[in-house]
Short mmCIF file of C-alpha atoms in Angstrom, two decimals:
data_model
loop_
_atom_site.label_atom_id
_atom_site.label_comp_id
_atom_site.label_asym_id
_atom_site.label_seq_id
_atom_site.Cartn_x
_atom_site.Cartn_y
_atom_site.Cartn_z
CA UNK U 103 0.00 0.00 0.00
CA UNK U 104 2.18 2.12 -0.87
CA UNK U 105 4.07 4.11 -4.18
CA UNK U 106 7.33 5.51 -5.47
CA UNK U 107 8.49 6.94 -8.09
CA UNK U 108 11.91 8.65 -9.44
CA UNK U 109 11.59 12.14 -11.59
CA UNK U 110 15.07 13.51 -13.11
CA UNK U 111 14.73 17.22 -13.59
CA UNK U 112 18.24 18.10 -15.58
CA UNK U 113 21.01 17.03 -13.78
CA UNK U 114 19.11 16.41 -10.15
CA UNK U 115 17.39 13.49 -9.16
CA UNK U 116 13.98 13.79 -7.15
CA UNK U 117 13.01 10.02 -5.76
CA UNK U 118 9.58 10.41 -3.82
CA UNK U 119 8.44 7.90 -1.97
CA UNK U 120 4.69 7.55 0.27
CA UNK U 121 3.42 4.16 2.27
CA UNK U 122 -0.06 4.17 3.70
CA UNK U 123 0.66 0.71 4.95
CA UNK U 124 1.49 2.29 8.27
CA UNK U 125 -2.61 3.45 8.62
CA UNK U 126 -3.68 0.23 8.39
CA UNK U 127 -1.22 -0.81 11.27
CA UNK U 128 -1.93 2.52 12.69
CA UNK U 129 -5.80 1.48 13.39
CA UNK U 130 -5.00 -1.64 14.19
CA UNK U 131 -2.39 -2.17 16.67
CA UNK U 132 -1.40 1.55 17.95
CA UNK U 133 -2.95 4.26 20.25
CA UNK U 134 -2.09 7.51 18.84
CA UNK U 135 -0.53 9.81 20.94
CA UNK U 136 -2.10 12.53 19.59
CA UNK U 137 -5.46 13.09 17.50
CA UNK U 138 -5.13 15.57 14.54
CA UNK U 139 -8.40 14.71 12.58
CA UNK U 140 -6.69 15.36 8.85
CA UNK U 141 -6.32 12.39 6.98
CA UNK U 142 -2.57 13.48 5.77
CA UNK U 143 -1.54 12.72 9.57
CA UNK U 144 -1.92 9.15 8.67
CA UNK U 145 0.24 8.66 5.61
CA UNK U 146 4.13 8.26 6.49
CA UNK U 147 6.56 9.26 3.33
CA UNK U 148 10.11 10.92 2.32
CA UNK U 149 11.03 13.07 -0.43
CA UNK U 150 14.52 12.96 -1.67
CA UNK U 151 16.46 15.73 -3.83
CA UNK U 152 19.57 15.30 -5.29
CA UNK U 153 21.89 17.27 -7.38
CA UNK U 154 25.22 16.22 -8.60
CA UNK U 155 26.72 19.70 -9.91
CA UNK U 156 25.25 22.37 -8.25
CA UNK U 157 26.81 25.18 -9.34
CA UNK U 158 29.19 23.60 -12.28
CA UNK U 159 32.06 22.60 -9.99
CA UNK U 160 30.39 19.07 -8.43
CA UNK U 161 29.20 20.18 -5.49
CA UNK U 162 26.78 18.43 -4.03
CA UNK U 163 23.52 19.14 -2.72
CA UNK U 164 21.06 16.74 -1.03
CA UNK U 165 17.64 17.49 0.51
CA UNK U 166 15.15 15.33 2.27
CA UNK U 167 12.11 15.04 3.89
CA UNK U 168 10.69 11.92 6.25
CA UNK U 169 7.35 12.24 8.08
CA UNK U 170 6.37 9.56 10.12
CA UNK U 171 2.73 9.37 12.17
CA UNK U 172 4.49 12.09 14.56
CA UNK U 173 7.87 12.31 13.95
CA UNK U 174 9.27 14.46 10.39
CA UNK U 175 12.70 15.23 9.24
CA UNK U 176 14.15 17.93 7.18
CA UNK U 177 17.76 17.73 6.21
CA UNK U 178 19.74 19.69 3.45
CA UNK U 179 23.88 19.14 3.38
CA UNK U 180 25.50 20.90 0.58
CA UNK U 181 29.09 19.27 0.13
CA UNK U 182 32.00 21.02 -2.12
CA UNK U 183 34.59 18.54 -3.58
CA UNK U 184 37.81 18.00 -2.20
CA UNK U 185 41.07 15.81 -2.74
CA UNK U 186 40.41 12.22 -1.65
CA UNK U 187 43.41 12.64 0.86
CA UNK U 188 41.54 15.21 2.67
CA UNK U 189 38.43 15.15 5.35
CA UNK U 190 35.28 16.32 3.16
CA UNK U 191 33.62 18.58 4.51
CA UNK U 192 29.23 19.07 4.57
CA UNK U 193 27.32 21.97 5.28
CA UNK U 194 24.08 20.55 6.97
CA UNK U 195 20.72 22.09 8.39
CA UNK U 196 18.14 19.77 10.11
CA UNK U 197 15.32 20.18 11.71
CA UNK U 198 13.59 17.47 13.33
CA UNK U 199 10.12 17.05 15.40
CA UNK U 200 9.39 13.38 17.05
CA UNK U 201 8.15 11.95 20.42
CA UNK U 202 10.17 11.96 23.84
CA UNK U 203 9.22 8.50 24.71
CA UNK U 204 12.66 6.99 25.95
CA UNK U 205 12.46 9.53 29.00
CA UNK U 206 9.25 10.70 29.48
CA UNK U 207 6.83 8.20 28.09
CA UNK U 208 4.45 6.46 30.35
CA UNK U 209 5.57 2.62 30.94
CA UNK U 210 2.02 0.52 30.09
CA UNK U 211 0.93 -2.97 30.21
CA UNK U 212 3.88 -4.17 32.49
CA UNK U 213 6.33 -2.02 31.28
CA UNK U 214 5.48 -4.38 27.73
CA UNK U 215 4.95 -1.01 25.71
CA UNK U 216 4.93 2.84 26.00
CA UNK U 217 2.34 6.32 25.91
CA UNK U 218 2.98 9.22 25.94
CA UNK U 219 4.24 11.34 28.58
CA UNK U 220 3.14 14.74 26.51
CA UNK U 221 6.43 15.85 25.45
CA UNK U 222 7.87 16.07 22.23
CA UNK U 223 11.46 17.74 20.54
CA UNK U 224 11.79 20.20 18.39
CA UNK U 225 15.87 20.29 17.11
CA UNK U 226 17.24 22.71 15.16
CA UNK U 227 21.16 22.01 14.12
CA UNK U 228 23.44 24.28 12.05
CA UNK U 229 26.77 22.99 11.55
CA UNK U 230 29.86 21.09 9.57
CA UNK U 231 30.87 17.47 9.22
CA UNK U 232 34.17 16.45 8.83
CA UNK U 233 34.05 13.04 7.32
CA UNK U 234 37.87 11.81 7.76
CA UNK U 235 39.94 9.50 4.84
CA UNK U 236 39.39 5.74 5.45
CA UNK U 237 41.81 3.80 6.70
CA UNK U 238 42.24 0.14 6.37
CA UNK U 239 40.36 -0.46 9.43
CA UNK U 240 39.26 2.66 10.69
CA UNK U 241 37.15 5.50 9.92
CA UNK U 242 36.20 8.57 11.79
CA UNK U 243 33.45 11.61 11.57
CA UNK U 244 34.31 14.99 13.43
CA UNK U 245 30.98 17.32 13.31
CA UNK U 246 30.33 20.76 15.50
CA UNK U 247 26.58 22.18 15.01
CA UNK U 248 25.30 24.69 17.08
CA UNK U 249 21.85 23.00 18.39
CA UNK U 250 18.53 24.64 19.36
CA UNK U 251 16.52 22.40 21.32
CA UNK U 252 12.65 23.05 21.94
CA UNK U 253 10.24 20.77 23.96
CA UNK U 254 6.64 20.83 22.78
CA UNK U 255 3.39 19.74 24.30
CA UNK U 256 1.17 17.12 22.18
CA UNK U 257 -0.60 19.74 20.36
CA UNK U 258 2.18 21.94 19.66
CA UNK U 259 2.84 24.26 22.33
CA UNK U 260 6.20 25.19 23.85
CA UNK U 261 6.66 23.53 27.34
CA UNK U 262 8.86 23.95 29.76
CA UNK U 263 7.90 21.19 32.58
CA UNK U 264 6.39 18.03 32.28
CA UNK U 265 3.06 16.69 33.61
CA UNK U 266 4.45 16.77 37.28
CA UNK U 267 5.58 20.20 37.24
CA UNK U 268 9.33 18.86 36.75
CA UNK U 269 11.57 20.53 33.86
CA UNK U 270 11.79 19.24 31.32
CA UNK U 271 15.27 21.60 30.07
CA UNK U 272 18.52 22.08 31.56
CA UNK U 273 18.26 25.83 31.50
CA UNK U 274 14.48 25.70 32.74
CA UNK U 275 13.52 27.86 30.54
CA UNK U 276 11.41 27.12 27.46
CA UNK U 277 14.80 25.94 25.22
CA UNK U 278 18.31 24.83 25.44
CA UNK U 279 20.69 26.15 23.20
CA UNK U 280 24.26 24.20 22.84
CA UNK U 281 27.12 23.80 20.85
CA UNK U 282 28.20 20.26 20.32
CA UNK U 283 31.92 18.92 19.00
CA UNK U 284 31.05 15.21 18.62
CA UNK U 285 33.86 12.79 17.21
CA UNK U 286 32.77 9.07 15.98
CA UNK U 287 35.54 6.61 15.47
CA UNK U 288 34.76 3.22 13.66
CA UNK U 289 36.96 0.02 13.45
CA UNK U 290 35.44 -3.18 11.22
CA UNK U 291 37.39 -6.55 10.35
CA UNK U 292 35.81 -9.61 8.94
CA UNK U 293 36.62 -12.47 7.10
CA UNK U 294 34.50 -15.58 5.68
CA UNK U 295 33.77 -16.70 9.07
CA UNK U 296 33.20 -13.91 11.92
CA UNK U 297 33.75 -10.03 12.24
CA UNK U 298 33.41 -7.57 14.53
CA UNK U 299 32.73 -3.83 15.02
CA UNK U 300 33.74 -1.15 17.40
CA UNK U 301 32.03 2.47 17.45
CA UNK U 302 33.09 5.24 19.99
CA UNK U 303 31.61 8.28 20.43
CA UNK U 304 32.54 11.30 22.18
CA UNK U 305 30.26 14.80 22.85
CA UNK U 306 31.26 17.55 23.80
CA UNK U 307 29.33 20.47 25.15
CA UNK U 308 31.11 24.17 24.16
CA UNK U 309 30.09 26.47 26.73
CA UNK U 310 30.22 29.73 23.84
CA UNK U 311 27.99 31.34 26.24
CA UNK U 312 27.13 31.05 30.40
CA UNK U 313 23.99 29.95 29.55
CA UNK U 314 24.85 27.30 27.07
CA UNK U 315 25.30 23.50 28.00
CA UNK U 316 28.69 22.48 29.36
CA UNK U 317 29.10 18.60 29.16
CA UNK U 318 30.72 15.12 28.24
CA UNK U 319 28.71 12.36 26.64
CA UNK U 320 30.82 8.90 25.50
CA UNK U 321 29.39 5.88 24.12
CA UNK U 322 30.26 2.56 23.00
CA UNK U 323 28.84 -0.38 20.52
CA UNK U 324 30.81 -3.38 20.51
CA UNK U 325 29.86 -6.12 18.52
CA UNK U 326 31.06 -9.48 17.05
CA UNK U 327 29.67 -12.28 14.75
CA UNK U 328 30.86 -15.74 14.46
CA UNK U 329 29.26 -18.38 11.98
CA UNK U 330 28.30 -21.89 14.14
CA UNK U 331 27.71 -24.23 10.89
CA UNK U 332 24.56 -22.94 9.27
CA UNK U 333 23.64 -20.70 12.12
CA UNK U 334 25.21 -16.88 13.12
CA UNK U 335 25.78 -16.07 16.27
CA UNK U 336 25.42 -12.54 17.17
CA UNK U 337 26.60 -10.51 20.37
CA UNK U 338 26.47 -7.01 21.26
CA UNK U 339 27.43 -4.41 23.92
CA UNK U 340 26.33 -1.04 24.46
CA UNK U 341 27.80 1.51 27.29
CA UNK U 342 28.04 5.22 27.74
CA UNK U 343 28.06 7.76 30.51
CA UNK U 344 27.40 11.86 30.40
CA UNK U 345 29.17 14.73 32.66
CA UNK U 346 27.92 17.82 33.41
CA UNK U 347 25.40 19.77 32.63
CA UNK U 348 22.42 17.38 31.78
CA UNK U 349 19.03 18.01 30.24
CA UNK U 350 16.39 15.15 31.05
CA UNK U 351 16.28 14.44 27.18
CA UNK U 352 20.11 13.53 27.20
CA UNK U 353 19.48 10.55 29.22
CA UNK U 354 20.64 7.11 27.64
CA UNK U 355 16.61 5.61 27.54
CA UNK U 356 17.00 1.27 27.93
CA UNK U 357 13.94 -0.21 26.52
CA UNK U 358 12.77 -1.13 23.40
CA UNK U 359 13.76 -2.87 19.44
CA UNK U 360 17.47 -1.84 19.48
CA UNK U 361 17.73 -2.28 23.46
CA UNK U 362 15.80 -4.52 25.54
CA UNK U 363 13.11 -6.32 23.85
CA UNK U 364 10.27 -7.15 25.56
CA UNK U 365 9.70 -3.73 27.02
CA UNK U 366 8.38 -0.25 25.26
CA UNK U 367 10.54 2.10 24.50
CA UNK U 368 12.10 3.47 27.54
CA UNK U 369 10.16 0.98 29.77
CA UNK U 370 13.60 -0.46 31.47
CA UNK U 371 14.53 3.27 32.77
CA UNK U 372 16.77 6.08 31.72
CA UNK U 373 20.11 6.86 33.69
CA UNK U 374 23.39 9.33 33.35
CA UNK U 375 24.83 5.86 32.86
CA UNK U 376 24.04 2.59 30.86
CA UNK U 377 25.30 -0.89 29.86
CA UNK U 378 23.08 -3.07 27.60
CA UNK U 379 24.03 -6.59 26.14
CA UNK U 380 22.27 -8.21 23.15
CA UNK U 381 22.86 -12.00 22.35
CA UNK U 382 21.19 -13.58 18.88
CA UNK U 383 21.51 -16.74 17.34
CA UNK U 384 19.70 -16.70 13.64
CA UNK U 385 19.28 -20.36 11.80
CA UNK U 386 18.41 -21.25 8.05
CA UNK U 387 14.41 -21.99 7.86
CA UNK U 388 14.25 -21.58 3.74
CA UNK U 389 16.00 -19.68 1.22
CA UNK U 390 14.78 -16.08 2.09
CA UNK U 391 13.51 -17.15 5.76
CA UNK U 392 15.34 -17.42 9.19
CA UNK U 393 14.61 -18.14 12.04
CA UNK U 394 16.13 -15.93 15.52
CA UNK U 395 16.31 -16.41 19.21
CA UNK U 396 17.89 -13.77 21.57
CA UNK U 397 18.41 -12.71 24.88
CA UNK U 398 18.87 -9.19 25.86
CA UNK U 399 19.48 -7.32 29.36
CA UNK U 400 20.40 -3.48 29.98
CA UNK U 401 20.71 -1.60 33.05
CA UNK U 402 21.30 2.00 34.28
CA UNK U 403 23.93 0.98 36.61
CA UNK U 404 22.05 3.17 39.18
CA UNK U 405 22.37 6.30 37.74
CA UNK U 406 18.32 6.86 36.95
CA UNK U 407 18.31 8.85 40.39
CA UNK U 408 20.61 11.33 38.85
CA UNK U 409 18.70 12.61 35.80
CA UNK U 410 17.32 15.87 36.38
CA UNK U 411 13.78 15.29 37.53
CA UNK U 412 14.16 12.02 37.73
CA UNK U 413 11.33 10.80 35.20
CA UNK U 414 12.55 7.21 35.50
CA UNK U 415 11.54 6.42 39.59
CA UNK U 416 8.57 8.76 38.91
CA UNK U 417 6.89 6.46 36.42
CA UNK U 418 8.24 3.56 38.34
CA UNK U 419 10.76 2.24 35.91
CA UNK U 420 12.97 -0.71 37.55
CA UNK U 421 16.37 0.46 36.07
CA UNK U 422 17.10 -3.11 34.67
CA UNK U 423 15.57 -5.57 32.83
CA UNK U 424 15.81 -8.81 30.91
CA UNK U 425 14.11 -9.79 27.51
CA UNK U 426 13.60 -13.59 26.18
CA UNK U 427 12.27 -14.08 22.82
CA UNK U 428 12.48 -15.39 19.04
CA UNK U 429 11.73 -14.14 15.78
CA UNK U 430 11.55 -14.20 12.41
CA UNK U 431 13.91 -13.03 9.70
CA UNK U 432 12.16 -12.48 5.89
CA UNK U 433 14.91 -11.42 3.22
CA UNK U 434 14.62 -10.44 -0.28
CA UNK U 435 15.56 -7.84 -3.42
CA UNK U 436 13.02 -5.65 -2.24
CA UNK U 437 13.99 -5.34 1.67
CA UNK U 438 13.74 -7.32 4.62
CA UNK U 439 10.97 -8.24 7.12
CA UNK U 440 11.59 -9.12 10.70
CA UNK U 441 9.03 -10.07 13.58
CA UNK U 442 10.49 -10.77 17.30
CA UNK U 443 8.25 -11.87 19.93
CA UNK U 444 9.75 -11.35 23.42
CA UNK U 445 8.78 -11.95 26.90
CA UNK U 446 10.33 -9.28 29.46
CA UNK U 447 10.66 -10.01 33.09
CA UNK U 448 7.54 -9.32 34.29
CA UNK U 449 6.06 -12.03 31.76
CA UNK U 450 4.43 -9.82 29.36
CA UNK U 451 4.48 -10.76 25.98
CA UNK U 452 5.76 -7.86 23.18
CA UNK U 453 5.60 -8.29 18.97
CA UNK U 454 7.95 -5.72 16.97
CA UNK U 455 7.85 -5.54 13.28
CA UNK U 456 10.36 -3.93 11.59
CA UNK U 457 10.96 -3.09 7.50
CA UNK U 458 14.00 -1.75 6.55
CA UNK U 459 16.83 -1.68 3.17
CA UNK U 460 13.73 -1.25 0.79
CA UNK U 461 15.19 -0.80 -2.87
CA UNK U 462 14.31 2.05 -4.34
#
């Protein structure tokens, strides 16, 4: 249920694409967080522009637009060319709008899902990435963007405290405005049998003015995959920690496809600190199916106390959890399909679906 189609104007490249597939699951399976009445607030899409030669010397512009049932996504990067042997370098505006559920949402159904906890981001960032020459092993990204940071009730309005009278900003007011140095280093080795992956990630907060967030934010993804005969055997581990100045949105949220399944997004608890460990084991069913069993566990290492606010002990969050499940793996030339069923610790049963590498 859904369409796309490519247009080339001259040179540039316009690839639109719009599913109503997600309405269907929409009235189905999901509670809106919001009710807007207009049929448009139904239909998920992107638009994609691209244009190879800009301005006759191949730079490079790319703009694109996502909108999701209540998330959207506007980014432009303009990109001038540059000897392979030197970092390129992107111009890049985006402004986003999407649901604070990791921290704020409302833990339902033993902690199995999420709702809403009536506040939503609005982020504005201005700034230059640095993408760094390849090496063998290793790449890196170096970006600074000053960032503009806006929380917004359900129906639109600028907020400055939650539902419990708590902030929900580290200045208090009705924004934060930061600058933001992040670096991202990445190593990758494989070979016919296993690989494995290493991403580090460093933020740091530019205090430009006294009013402007001072802090440290590191993270880690460590993961490795080893072939057992016909099956793959997948393990991963996620950490990170923050310093500083701290808004309640800045919290690493555990929870969720991508974290602990079993429980909404968020559902596990949100902490200054976090560790999370995902285990998978996929097996051969057919030629385009497979078949997946996993076992995942997070905590915040105590730190939920900590956030500003503290959202997570207000809503009851436990801080750590564990998820049990299996699933089902769908491959083909058009994308790939996956359905995990988990069962978290409080024995509450959780289906994700999940659609992703479409071809275009």
């Amino acid at each position: 249920m859904g369409a796309q189609k490519s247009i080339h104007a001259g040179k540039a490249k316009i690839d639109v694409n719009v599913d109503l597939t997600h309405k269907l699951c929409a009235s189905l399976m999901l509670t809106p967080f919001r009710s807007t009445g207009s049929p448009l607030s139904l239909v998920i899409g992107s638009l994609y522009i691209k244009h190879p030669n800009l301005f006759g010397g191949s730079e490079k512009l790319d703009v694109s637009l996502d909108k999701g049932l209540y998330d959207s996504n506007v980014l432009i990067a303009y990109r001038r060319p540059r000897p392979e042997w030197l970092s390129q370098q992107s111009f890049v505006i985006q402004h986003s709008i999407s649901p604070e559920i990791g921290v704020h949402g409302v833990p339902m159904d033993n902690f199995s899902r999420s709702g809403s906890g009536g506040v939503n981001l609005s982020r504005l960032a201005v700034g230059l990435d640095l993408n760094e020459p390849a090496s063998t092993k290793w790449s890196s990204t170096t970006s600074i963007k000053f960032e503009h940071i806006r929380p917004l009730s359900d129906d639109g309005r600028s907020i400055s405290r939650d539902f419990d009278g708590f902030p929900v900003t580290c200045s208090g007011s009705s924004h934060d405005n930061m600058v933001v140095l992040r670096q991202e280093s990445r190593y990758a080795k494989a070979n016919d049998h296993s690989f494995c992956r290493l991403s580090l990630q460093i933020e740091q907060g530019i205090p430009v003015l006294s009013k402007w967030l001072i802090f440290n934010r590191f993270k880690f993804i460590a993961s490795k995959g080893v072939k057992l005969g016909p099956a793959f055997l997948l393990t991963s581990l996620t950490g990170g920690s923050i310093v500083g100045d701290m808004a309640p949105y800045q919290a690493f949220a555990l929870g969720g496809l991508g974290s602990v399944r079993g429980y909404g997004e968020g559902a596990v608890g949100s902490g200054r600190s976090c560790l999370v460990a995902n285990n998978e084991l996929t097996f051969p069913l057919h030629k385009m199916f497979e078949g997946a069993i996993f076992l995942d566990c997070g905590t915040d290492l105590g730190s939920g106390t900590h956030v500003p606010g503290n959202p997570a002990l207000r809503q009851g969050k436990p801080g750590c959890g564990v998820g049990l499940g299996y699933g089902l793996r769908f491959k083909s030339q058009f994308g790939h399909f996956q359905v995990d069923c988990a069962i978290n610790a409080f024995q509450q049963k959780t289906v994700y679906f999940g659609l992703s590498n479409l071809a275009s």
